[in-house]
Short mmCIF file of C-alpha atoms and ligand atoms in Angstrom, two decimals:
data_model
loop_
_atom_site.label_atom_id
_atom_site.label_comp_id
_atom_site.label_asym_id
_atom_site.label_seq_id
_atom_site.Cartn_x
_atom_site.Cartn_y
_atom_site.Cartn_z
CA UNK A 18 50.08 -2.80 146.25
CA UNK A 19 47.30 -0.23 147.12
CA UNK A 20 45.96 2.23 144.29
CA UNK A 21 45.06 5.79 144.86
CA UNK A 22 44.07 7.62 143.41
CA UNK A 23 44.48 12.03 143.23
CA UNK A 24 41.61 14.34 142.57
CA UNK A 25 42.33 18.00 142.21
CA UNK A 26 41.27 20.88 140.15
CA UNK A 27 45.30 21.16 139.98
CA UNK A 28 48.29 20.80 139.31
CA UNK A 29 52.22 21.11 138.66
CA UNK A 30 53.26 21.54 135.84
CA UNK A 31 50.13 21.42 134.14
CA UNK A 32 48.21 24.46 135.75
CA UNK A 33 48.81 26.17 138.88
CA UNK A 34 46.55 28.87 141.31
CA UNK A 35 48.53 28.13 143.94
CA UNK A 36 50.02 25.68 147.00
CA UNK A 37 47.56 23.00 146.28
CA UNK A 38 49.15 22.65 142.52
CA UNK A 39 52.65 22.32 144.16
CA UNK A 40 51.32 19.40 146.43
CA UNK A 41 49.82 17.54 143.75
CA UNK A 42 52.08 17.13 141.69
CA UNK A 43 54.76 16.59 144.16
CA UNK A 44 53.29 14.39 146.09
CA UNK A 45 52.96 11.46 144.40
CA UNK A 46 56.44 11.08 143.04
CA UNK A 47 57.99 10.47 146.43
CA UNK A 48 55.56 7.11 147.73
CA UNK A 49 57.44 3.94 147.37
CA UNK A 50 56.71 3.02 143.70
CA UNK A 51 56.51 -0.58 145.45
CA UNK A 52 53.92 0.01 148.06
CA UNK A 53 51.55 2.51 146.10
CA UNK A 54 50.33 2.42 142.37
CA UNK A 55 49.22 6.40 142.25
CA UNK A 56 47.13 8.13 139.96
CA UNK A 57 46.56 11.40 139.53
CA UNK A 58 43.19 12.82 138.15
CA UNK A 59 42.67 16.55 136.72
CA UNK A 60 40.18 18.89 134.90
CA UNK A 61 41.27 18.75 130.74
CA UNK A 62 41.39 23.11 130.98
CA UNK A 63 41.76 24.79 127.93
CA UNK A 64 43.90 27.73 129.90
CA UNK A 65 46.69 24.53 130.52
CA UNK A 66 50.09 24.91 128.59
CA UNK A 67 49.99 24.43 124.76
CA UNK A 68 53.29 22.99 125.70
CA UNK A 69 51.15 19.97 128.08
CA UNK A 70 47.84 19.54 125.56
CA UNK A 71 49.48 18.21 122.76
CA UNK A 72 51.19 15.18 125.11
CA UNK A 73 48.10 13.70 125.78
CA UNK A 74 47.18 10.78 124.54
CA UNK A 75 42.98 9.90 123.69
CA UNK A 76 42.15 7.09 126.08
CA UNK A 77 38.39 6.44 125.52
CA UNK A 78 35.08 8.48 125.59
CA UNK A 79 32.01 8.24 126.96
CA UNK A 80 28.30 9.59 128.08
CA UNK A 81 26.88 10.37 131.73
CA UNK A 82 24.22 11.82 132.79
CA UNK A 83 24.54 15.11 134.34
CA UNK A 84 22.31 18.34 134.81
CA UNK A 85 19.18 16.91 133.30
CA UNK A 86 21.70 16.23 129.88
CA UNK A 87 23.94 13.22 128.56
CA UNK A 88 27.12 15.12 129.05
CA UNK A 89 30.31 13.89 126.91
CA UNK A 90 33.09 12.57 128.94
CA UNK A 91 36.86 12.72 127.52
CA UNK A 92 39.85 10.82 129.34
CA UNK A 93 43.44 11.55 128.09
CA UNK A 94 45.78 10.95 130.00
CA UNK A 95 49.95 12.01 129.83
CA UNK A 96 52.64 9.15 131.82
CA UNK A 97 55.04 11.87 133.90
CA UNK A 98 57.84 11.20 136.82
CA UNK A 99 56.92 7.39 136.44
CA UNK A 100 53.22 8.97 137.35
CA UNK A 101 49.86 8.73 135.31
CA UNK A 102 48.30 11.79 135.01
CA UNK A 103 44.24 11.16 133.26
CA UNK A 104 42.33 14.40 131.77
CA UNK A 105 38.29 14.75 132.14
CA UNK A 106 37.98 16.20 129.02
CA UNK A 107 34.68 18.29 128.77
CA UNK A 108 34.91 21.70 125.98
CA UNK A 109 31.53 23.22 127.40
CA UNK A 110 32.81 23.20 131.49
CA UNK A 111 36.40 23.44 131.03
CA UNK A 112 37.10 25.84 128.12
CA UNK A 113 37.60 29.13 130.42
CA UNK A 114 40.66 31.35 130.24
CA UNK A 115 41.16 30.49 134.21
CA UNK A 116 40.58 27.08 136.11
CA UNK A 117 37.69 29.46 138.33
CA UNK A 118 34.60 31.59 137.56
CA UNK A 119 33.89 31.70 140.90
CA UNK A 120 29.48 31.08 141.28
CA UNK A 121 27.06 28.87 140.38
CA UNK A 122 29.70 27.57 137.35
CA UNK A 123 31.86 26.65 139.43
CA UNK A 124 29.98 24.06 141.35
CA UNK A 125 28.02 22.53 138.05
CA UNK A 126 32.02 22.29 136.51
CA UNK A 127 33.81 20.53 139.45
CA UNK A 128 30.39 18.56 140.18
CA UNK A 129 30.37 17.06 136.60
CA UNK A 130 34.21 16.48 137.69
CA UNK A 131 33.84 14.94 140.60
CA UNK A 132 31.08 12.69 139.02
CA UNK A 133 32.94 11.98 136.37
CA UNK A 134 35.96 11.13 138.53
CA UNK A 135 33.73 7.88 139.16
CA UNK A 136 32.16 7.13 136.12
CA UNK A 137 35.73 6.69 133.97
CA UNK A 138 37.05 4.31 136.64
CA UNK A 139 35.64 0.98 135.09
CA UNK A 140 37.11 2.93 131.37
CA UNK A 141 40.60 3.29 132.22
CA UNK A 142 40.37 0.30 134.06
CA UNK A 143 41.75 1.77 137.34
CA UNK A 144 40.20 0.28 140.69
CA UNK A 145 41.67 2.41 142.93
CA UNK A 146 40.95 1.10 146.91
CA UNK A 147 41.21 4.76 148.30
CA UNK A 148 40.06 8.00 146.39
CA UNK A 149 42.60 10.96 148.08
CA UNK A 150 40.56 14.34 147.56
CA UNK A 151 41.72 17.75 147.61
CA UNK A 152 39.57 20.96 148.21
CA UNK A 153 36.48 21.86 147.71
CA UNK A 154 36.57 20.44 144.04
CA UNK A 155 36.45 17.61 144.92
CA UNK A 156 34.02 17.37 147.69
CA UNK A 157 31.19 15.33 145.74
CA UNK A 158 33.49 12.33 145.08
CA UNK A 159 32.56 10.77 148.51
CA UNK A 160 28.95 11.71 147.86
CA UNK A 161 28.07 10.28 144.54
CA UNK A 162 30.24 7.86 145.51
CA UNK A 163 28.29 6.78 149.28
CA UNK A 164 25.56 7.23 146.55
CA UNK A 165 26.17 4.79 143.50
CA UNK A 166 27.30 1.93 145.98
CA UNK A 167 23.35 0.72 146.55
CA UNK A 168 23.49 0.15 142.30
CA UNK A 169 26.67 -0.43 141.86
CA UNK A 170 28.42 -3.03 143.21
CA UNK A 171 31.73 -1.97 141.63
CA UNK A 172 32.27 1.20 143.63
CA UNK A 173 31.83 -0.78 147.22
CA UNK A 174 34.46 -1.30 149.18
CA UNK A 175 36.43 2.51 147.75
CA UNK A 176 37.38 4.58 150.65
CA UNK A 177 38.13 8.41 150.27
CA UNK A 178 40.36 10.51 152.09
CA UNK A 179 39.94 14.44 152.01
CA UNK A 180 42.57 16.82 151.93
CA UNK A 181 41.34 20.56 152.97
CA UNK A 182 43.99 22.44 151.97
CA UNK A 183 42.28 25.76 152.54
CA UNK A 184 39.19 25.79 155.02
CA UNK A 185 37.94 29.30 152.93
CA UNK A 186 36.51 27.87 150.05
CA UNK A 187 33.92 25.72 150.44
CA UNK A 188 31.86 25.35 147.54
CA UNK A 189 28.56 26.63 149.06
CA UNK A 190 25.01 27.65 146.65
CA UNK A 191 21.11 27.25 147.39
CA UNK A 192 20.16 23.93 147.74
CA UNK A 193 17.66 23.63 145.53
CA UNK A 194 19.97 24.67 142.53
CA UNK A 195 22.60 22.15 143.60
CA UNK A 196 20.49 19.69 143.97
CA UNK A 197 19.10 20.04 140.60
CA UNK A 198 22.29 20.37 138.22
CA UNK A 199 23.58 17.52 140.80
CA UNK A 200 20.59 15.09 140.82
CA UNK A 201 21.77 13.80 144.02
CA UNK A 202 18.95 13.09 145.94
CA UNK A 203 17.28 15.14 148.93
CA UNK A 204 18.03 12.48 151.10
CA UNK A 205 21.41 14.05 150.89
CA UNK A 206 20.52 17.66 151.42
CA UNK A 207 19.91 18.13 155.59
CA UNK A 208 21.82 19.85 157.97
CA UNK A 209 23.43 16.43 159.14
CA UNK A 210 24.90 15.82 155.22
CA UNK A 211 25.54 18.22 152.69
CA UNK A 212 23.85 21.76 154.08
CA UNK A 213 24.86 23.87 156.25
CA UNK A 214 23.56 27.31 157.24
CA UNK A 215 20.34 26.63 154.87
CA UNK A 216 22.82 25.65 151.85
CA UNK A 217 24.35 23.46 150.19
CA UNK A 218 28.03 23.14 150.99
CA UNK A 219 30.10 20.60 148.85
CA UNK A 220 33.36 20.44 151.17
CA UNK A 221 31.33 19.22 153.73
CA UNK A 222 29.63 16.30 151.71
CA UNK A 223 33.33 15.82 151.01
CA UNK A 224 34.34 16.17 155.00
CA UNK A 225 31.15 14.19 156.38
CA UNK A 226 31.57 11.29 153.79
CA UNK A 227 35.30 10.60 153.40
CA UNK A 228 36.50 7.96 155.60
CA UNK A 229 39.52 10.28 156.81
CA UNK A 230 39.71 13.88 156.61
CA UNK A 231 43.10 15.14 156.43
CA UNK A 232 44.36 19.50 156.62
CA UNK A 233 47.95 20.51 156.12
CA UNK A 234 49.41 21.20 158.82
CA UNK A 235 49.10 20.27 163.07
CA UNK A 236 48.30 23.44 163.91
CA UNK A 237 45.78 23.97 161.10
CA UNK A 238 43.82 21.08 162.35
CA UNK A 239 43.34 21.95 165.74
CA UNK A 240 43.16 25.31 165.05
CA UNK A 241 39.90 24.39 162.24
CA UNK A 242 38.10 23.04 165.79
CA UNK A 243 37.98 27.12 166.61
CA UNK A 244 35.55 29.55 165.52
CA UNK A 245 37.87 31.95 164.50
CA UNK A 246 39.58 29.87 161.98
CA UNK A 247 36.18 27.41 161.97
CA UNK A 248 34.50 29.34 158.57
CA UNK A 249 31.45 27.86 160.64
CA UNK A 250 32.44 24.13 160.35
CA UNK A 251 34.03 23.93 163.07
CA UNK A 252 31.41 21.92 164.75
CA UNK A 253 31.92 19.16 162.01
CA UNK A 254 35.40 19.51 162.82
CA UNK A 255 35.20 19.02 166.42
CA UNK A 256 32.93 16.09 165.32
CA UNK A 257 35.31 14.39 163.02
CA UNK A 258 38.13 15.10 165.45
CA UNK A 259 38.81 11.20 165.27
CA UNK A 260 38.82 10.91 161.34
CA UNK A 261 40.72 14.78 161.23
CA UNK A 262 45.17 14.58 161.31
CA UNK A 263 47.39 16.81 160.04
CA UNK A 264 50.48 16.26 157.76
CA UNK A 265 52.65 19.49 156.96
CA UNK A 266 53.88 19.71 152.74
CA UNK A 267 56.60 19.03 151.64
CA UNK A 268 57.90 20.70 148.95
CA UNK A 269 59.09 18.86 146.00
CA UNK A 270 63.74 19.23 146.39
CA UNK A 271 64.28 18.87 142.73
CA UNK A 272 62.39 21.93 141.53
CA UNK A 273 63.69 24.44 144.15
CA UNK A 274 66.78 23.49 144.78
CA UNK A 275 69.64 26.64 144.68
CA UNK A 276 72.03 24.27 143.74
CA UNK A 277 70.63 23.43 140.69
CA UNK A 278 68.08 25.78 140.01
CA UNK A 279 68.17 27.41 135.94
CA UNK A 280 66.93 30.96 137.21
CA UNK A 281 69.76 31.89 139.12
CA UNK A 282 71.89 34.19 138.21
CA UNK A 283 74.12 32.24 140.62
CA UNK A 284 73.47 28.88 141.76
CA UNK A 285 74.81 28.54 145.32
CA UNK A 286 74.59 25.84 148.10
CA UNK A 287 75.19 25.52 152.44
CA UNK A 288 78.73 25.76 152.13
CA UNK A 289 79.23 28.94 150.07
CA UNK A 290 75.76 31.14 150.16
CA UNK A 291 77.85 33.44 152.41
CA UNK A 292 79.47 34.65 149.26
CA UNK A 293 77.64 33.27 146.22
CA UNK A 294 73.99 34.01 147.29
CA UNK A 295 74.78 37.66 147.39
CA UNK A 296 75.50 37.84 143.24
CA UNK A 297 71.85 37.08 142.41
CA UNK A 298 70.65 39.79 145.31
CA UNK A 299 73.04 42.26 142.86
CA UNK A 300 71.53 40.39 140.08
CA UNK A 301 68.14 41.23 140.93
CA UNK A 302 68.71 44.55 142.11
CA UNK A 303 69.96 45.14 138.58
CA UNK A 304 66.64 43.93 136.79
CA UNK A 305 64.05 45.67 138.68
CA UNK A 306 65.99 49.24 138.98
CA UNK A 307 66.51 48.87 142.51
CA UNK A 308 69.96 50.37 143.64
CA UNK A 309 72.91 48.56 143.64
CA UNK A 310 74.16 47.74 147.02
CA UNK A 311 75.14 44.01 147.67
CA UNK A 312 74.81 45.25 151.67
CA UNK A 313 71.47 46.36 151.65
CA UNK A 314 68.93 44.13 153.16
CA UNK A 315 66.17 43.39 150.71
CA UNK A 316 62.89 41.58 151.83
CA UNK A 317 60.64 39.56 148.87
CA UNK A 318 57.12 38.49 148.91
CA UNK A 319 55.50 36.19 146.86
CA UNK A 320 51.34 35.83 147.16
CA UNK A 321 48.80 34.88 146.51
CA UNK A 322 47.87 39.13 147.27
CA UNK A 323 44.57 38.61 149.58
CA UNK A 324 43.25 38.99 153.12
CA UNK A 325 44.93 36.13 154.21
CA UNK A 326 47.99 36.93 153.54
CA UNK A 327 48.00 39.26 155.86
CA UNK A 328 48.38 42.72 153.73
CA UNK A 329 46.25 44.11 155.90
CA UNK A 330 48.94 44.94 158.08
CA UNK A 331 51.92 45.84 155.33
CA UNK A 332 49.39 48.11 154.05
CA UNK A 333 49.43 49.59 157.40
CA UNK A 334 52.99 49.91 158.14
CA UNK A 335 54.04 50.43 154.77
CA UNK A 336 54.85 53.90 154.81
CA UNK A 337 56.90 53.14 157.99
CA UNK A 338 58.68 50.18 156.72
CA UNK A 339 59.98 51.62 153.21
CA UNK A 340 61.83 55.12 155.96
CA UNK A 341 63.87 51.85 156.75
CA UNK A 342 67.36 50.88 155.26
CA UNK A 343 66.08 47.93 153.15
CA UNK A 344 64.60 46.89 149.40
CA UNK A 345 60.82 45.00 149.53
CA UNK A 346 60.18 42.71 146.26
CA UNK A 347 56.61 42.33 145.77
CA UNK A 348 55.20 39.58 143.13
CA UNK A 349 52.14 38.36 143.10
CA UNK A 350 48.24 38.99 141.91
CA UNK A 351 44.85 39.20 143.47
CA UNK A 352 42.68 42.16 145.14
CA UNK A 353 43.00 45.11 143.33
CA UNK A 354 43.55 47.49 146.68
CA UNK A 355 46.96 45.22 147.23
CA UNK A 356 48.14 45.40 143.69
CA UNK A 357 47.60 48.85 144.43
CA UNK A 358 49.69 49.46 147.15
CA UNK A 359 51.99 48.16 146.35
CA UNK A 360 51.71 49.99 142.69
CA UNK A 361 51.68 52.79 144.88
CA UNK A 362 54.32 52.47 147.65
CA UNK A 363 56.75 51.35 143.92
CA UNK A 364 56.34 54.93 142.84
CA UNK A 365 56.15 56.49 146.16
CA UNK A 366 60.07 54.56 147.07
CA UNK A 367 61.34 53.58 143.28
CA UNK A 368 65.01 52.77 144.81
CA UNK A 369 63.46 51.28 147.20
CA UNK A 370 59.97 49.02 146.59
CA UNK A 371 59.78 46.90 143.65
CA UNK A 372 56.12 45.42 142.47
CA UNK A 373 55.27 42.87 140.42
CA UNK A 374 51.53 42.52 139.71
CA UNK A 375 51.95 38.88 137.57
CA UNK A 376 52.90 35.41 138.18
CA UNK A 377 55.93 34.27 136.81
CA UNK A 378 58.13 30.62 137.97
CA UNK A 379 61.05 32.69 136.38
CA UNK A 380 60.52 35.50 138.75
CA UNK A 381 59.48 33.36 142.12
CA UNK A 382 62.48 31.58 142.31
CA UNK A 383 65.04 34.46 141.42
CA UNK A 384 63.22 36.02 145.22
CA UNK A 385 63.67 32.74 146.61
CA UNK A 386 67.03 32.94 145.54
CA UNK A 387 68.02 36.17 146.14
CA UNK A 388 66.52 37.75 149.28
CA UNK A 389 67.60 38.13 152.26
CA UNK A 390 64.21 37.68 154.45
CA UNK A 391 60.78 36.61 152.90
CA UNK A 392 57.40 38.73 154.55
CA UNK A 393 54.51 36.45 155.40
CA UNK A 394 52.50 37.43 158.33
CA UNK A 395 49.29 35.20 157.60
CA UNK A 396 46.24 36.07 159.27
CA UNK A 397 45.86 31.83 158.78
CA UNK A 398 48.35 29.82 156.65
CA UNK A 399 47.17 25.38 156.49
CA UNK A 400 50.88 24.99 155.43
CA UNK A 401 52.26 27.41 153.57
CA UNK A 402 54.60 26.37 150.93
CA UNK A 403 56.50 29.82 149.52
CA UNK A 404 58.29 30.04 153.20
CA UNK A 405 59.15 26.14 152.58
CA UNK A 406 60.83 27.43 149.80
CA UNK A 407 62.62 30.05 151.30
CA UNK A 408 64.26 28.35 153.75
CA UNK A 409 65.40 26.07 151.62
CA UNK A 410 67.38 28.69 150.01
CA UNK A 411 68.46 30.73 152.99
CA UNK A 412 65.55 33.48 152.63
CA UNK A 413 64.62 33.59 156.27
CA UNK A 414 61.30 33.97 156.55
CA UNK A 415 59.56 36.17 158.93
CA UNK A 416 55.77 34.77 159.86
CA UNK A 417 53.62 34.86 161.76
CA UNK A 418 52.70 32.46 164.45
CA UNK A 419 49.60 30.69 162.43
CA UNK A 420 49.15 26.96 160.88
CA UNK A 421 52.11 25.95 158.99
CA UNK A 422 53.97 28.66 159.54
CA UNK A 423 54.31 28.01 163.67
CA UNK A 424 55.22 24.40 162.29
CA UNK A 425 57.47 25.35 159.90
CA UNK A 426 59.91 28.04 161.29
CA UNK A 427 61.31 28.12 163.94
CA UNK A 428 62.10 31.47 165.45
CA UNK A 429 65.47 32.98 166.10
CA UNK A 430 66.31 33.07 169.87
CA UNK A 431 69.60 35.07 170.32
CA UNK A 432 70.79 33.63 173.90
CA UNK A 433 70.08 30.49 172.57
CA UNK A 434 71.73 30.60 169.48
CA UNK A 435 68.92 28.54 168.08
CA UNK A 436 65.85 29.44 164.56
CA UNK A 437 65.79 29.42 161.27
CA UNK A 438 63.74 32.32 161.47
CA UNK A 439 61.11 35.39 162.88
CA UNK A 440 57.93 35.29 163.88
CA UNK A 441 55.57 37.06 165.94
CA UNK A 442 52.15 35.61 167.42
CA UNK A 443 49.72 38.28 167.45
CA UNK A 444 47.73 40.17 164.41
CA UNK A 445 49.21 43.06 164.76
CA UNK A 446 49.96 45.73 162.12
CA UNK A 447 53.16 46.98 164.61
CA UNK A 448 53.90 43.71 166.18
CA UNK A 449 55.10 42.68 163.14
CA UNK A 450 56.97 46.10 162.53
CA UNK A 451 58.25 45.16 165.11
CA UNK A 452 59.52 41.88 164.12
CA UNK A 453 61.00 42.87 161.27
CA UNK A 454 62.68 45.25 162.12
CA UNK A 455 64.10 43.06 164.70
CA UNK A 456 65.09 41.04 162.03
CA UNK A 457 66.58 43.88 160.02
CA UNK A 458 69.24 44.65 163.12
CA UNK A 459 70.08 41.43 163.71
CA UNK A 460 71.04 41.65 159.92
CA UNK A 461 73.19 44.30 159.90
CA UNK A 462 74.77 44.34 163.32
CA UNK A 463 75.35 40.47 163.80
CA UNK A 464 76.27 39.27 160.97
CA UNK A 465 77.56 36.14 161.98
CA UNK A 466 74.33 35.58 163.65
CA UNK A 467 72.38 35.89 160.67
CA UNK A 468 74.73 33.54 158.78
CA UNK A 469 73.98 31.12 161.82
CA UNK A 470 70.59 31.13 161.03
CA UNK A 471 70.62 30.94 157.53
CA UNK A 472 72.82 27.71 157.57
CA UNK A 473 70.57 26.26 160.30
CA UNK A 474 67.62 26.73 157.73
CA UNK A 475 69.41 25.27 154.49
CA UNK A 476 70.08 22.86 156.65
CA UNK A 477 66.15 21.59 157.39
CA UNK A 478 64.08 18.95 155.59
CA UNK A 479 61.09 20.03 154.39
CA UNK A 480 61.17 17.46 151.62
CA UNK A 481 58.30 14.94 151.09
CA UNK A 482 59.85 12.14 152.58
CA UNK A 483 58.87 12.17 156.03
CA UNK A 484 54.81 13.35 155.44
CA UNK A 485 55.28 11.30 152.21
CA UNK A 486 55.38 8.29 155.22
CA UNK A 487 52.80 9.23 157.03
CA UNK A 488 50.04 9.62 153.74
CA UNK A 489 51.44 5.80 153.33
CA UNK A 490 49.95 5.42 156.81
CA UNK A 491 47.48 6.72 156.55
CA UNK A 492 46.18 5.01 153.77
CA UNK A 493 47.15 1.36 155.64
CA UNK A 494 45.04 2.10 158.07
CA UNK A 495 41.54 2.84 156.81
P1 ADP B 1 48.51 29.48 148.76
O1 ADP B 1 48.70 27.50 148.31
O2 ADP B 1 47.67 30.05 149.95
O3 ADP B 1 48.34 30.46 147.48
P2 ADP B 1 51.46 28.52 149.22
O4 ADP B 1 52.28 28.69 150.02
O5 ADP B 1 50.79 27.06 149.65
O6 ADP B 1 50.03 29.36 149.07
O7 ADP B 1 51.41 28.46 147.54
C1 ADP B 1 51.90 29.52 147.30
C2 ADP B 1 52.60 29.19 145.52
O8 ADP B 1 52.58 30.03 144.55
C3 ADP B 1 54.02 28.50 146.14
O9 ADP B 1 54.48 28.33 144.88
C4 ADP B 1 54.50 30.38 145.87
O10 ADP B 1 56.00 30.58 144.65
C5 ADP B 1 53.67 30.21 144.24
N1 ADP B 1 53.41 32.12 143.83
C6 ADP B 1 52.14 32.43 144.42
N2 ADP B 1 52.19 33.88 143.95
C7 ADP B 1 53.17 33.59 142.77
C8 ADP B 1 53.35 34.20 140.93
N3 ADP B 1 52.80 35.69 141.65
N4 ADP B 1 53.71 33.81 140.45
C9 ADP B 1 54.75 33.11 140.63
N5 ADP B 1 54.82 32.36 141.56
C10 ADP B 1 53.56 32.17 142.43
C1 GLC B 2 46.37 25.84 150.05
C2 GLC B 2 46.89 27.01 151.74
C3 GLC B 2 48.17 26.70 151.64
C4 GLC B 2 48.88 25.83 151.65
C5 GLC B 2 48.52 25.28 150.22
C6 GLC B 2 49.11 23.38 149.48
O1 GLC B 2 45.94 27.41 149.20
O2 GLC B 2 46.33 28.67 151.52
O3 GLC B 2 48.91 27.59 153.28
O4 GLC B 2 49.58 25.31 151.79
O5 GLC B 2 46.70 24.79 150.06
O6 GLC B 2 48.61 22.61 150.89
#
């Protein structure tokens, strides 16, 4: 039996700001329970949902040296769907209204978390064979582990995997501050280790010291070796290319299931979507005060509203797009300029555009289960889960061919009658608009073909089955 510890800054159902939480909360359930004992360690945020906080059970507590004083480390736990989740408790660090604040405070608190994860192991009597770290917030785990090994036999032989969910976020701050806070020796702060471009870089530390590095799609694993996608670490990615691989994400096929989804007005399946799915669209049109018309093509967006997701392309052609015979339903929060852009167009075209500038799990399910198409023209996309959810609900993704979008959406080929969505190659607003219009023509003029695409989309399998097996193989090969 292999023992694996996941360490991450978010996980469903406890706390979520993006796809990372979906992955950390759903992948562990899909490992072979006879082969792998996987547990998960997270920060205990005060902003976590109350219903979960009250279920946590106290395990133990101790004090740990960090940033020049003895810091409290409480450990709580909860078993859910057969997986043990541990929570690191420290009110000073994890009491904010959100998991991330940005700036030096984030560096300090996730440095604390990384050290506490390692120090907690002997206390909970779980010595993992492998610690699987996710994103920059856990980048210092492989570094501290390297450091602890010298003095403490307990830590010798523990291996690490570092998964990059998004290379854009690296956890970077001035070397002196980071050295001072973390207490790591000078030795680590050189350009072949933690340092990059004269600053300390937590993700880089993780990538340098991890035994294996993965990212969340094959295409992204290749893309980050070139400067355009490499976020100034493409050199390092090339240097570690023998240990770097891409494993595409899956989604939770129980949580996201059009046949049982409790958020939908009407459930449906691949056998009856032709009749049943449209009822959801009408219900959503009513809920959002759009024109009630089952025939109208409805395009959905569920996203963090940031540059990553291609919203400058959308902003550029929004007026043109709104001339078309479509409805656009947006759910998202993020950069103010994009929030206001969608508010503006919802004001200008109230019967066509609905801007829902908030976070809502329920509304996200309604959009996946009601729209005809889903727009995701990302500038870069390590994997992307929204397009997988859309495929599952027969809502055809319109995507740019990058990262995981390229690996999971097969563009419609009207001659060969293949494909599960629509895609375009270049980061160009009119190329995107043309592709949206091609989808519109297919929807309005070739309804039979459209429904065939929907059928193929719904028959795809993006559950965790295949990818969980790939992670198991990776663990076995370390
Ligand atoms: P990223 O992690 O880059 O944000 P992904 O596509 O991997 O992108 O995952 C996004 C996840 O967050 C999906 O589960 C999506 O449904 C969800 N999501 C994004 N914005 C919202 C929102 N405003 N309300 C509800 N869910 C959202
Ligand atoms: C990141 C990426 C997204 C990916 C998610 C989960 O947030 O932006 O593409 O799907 O992590 O791996």
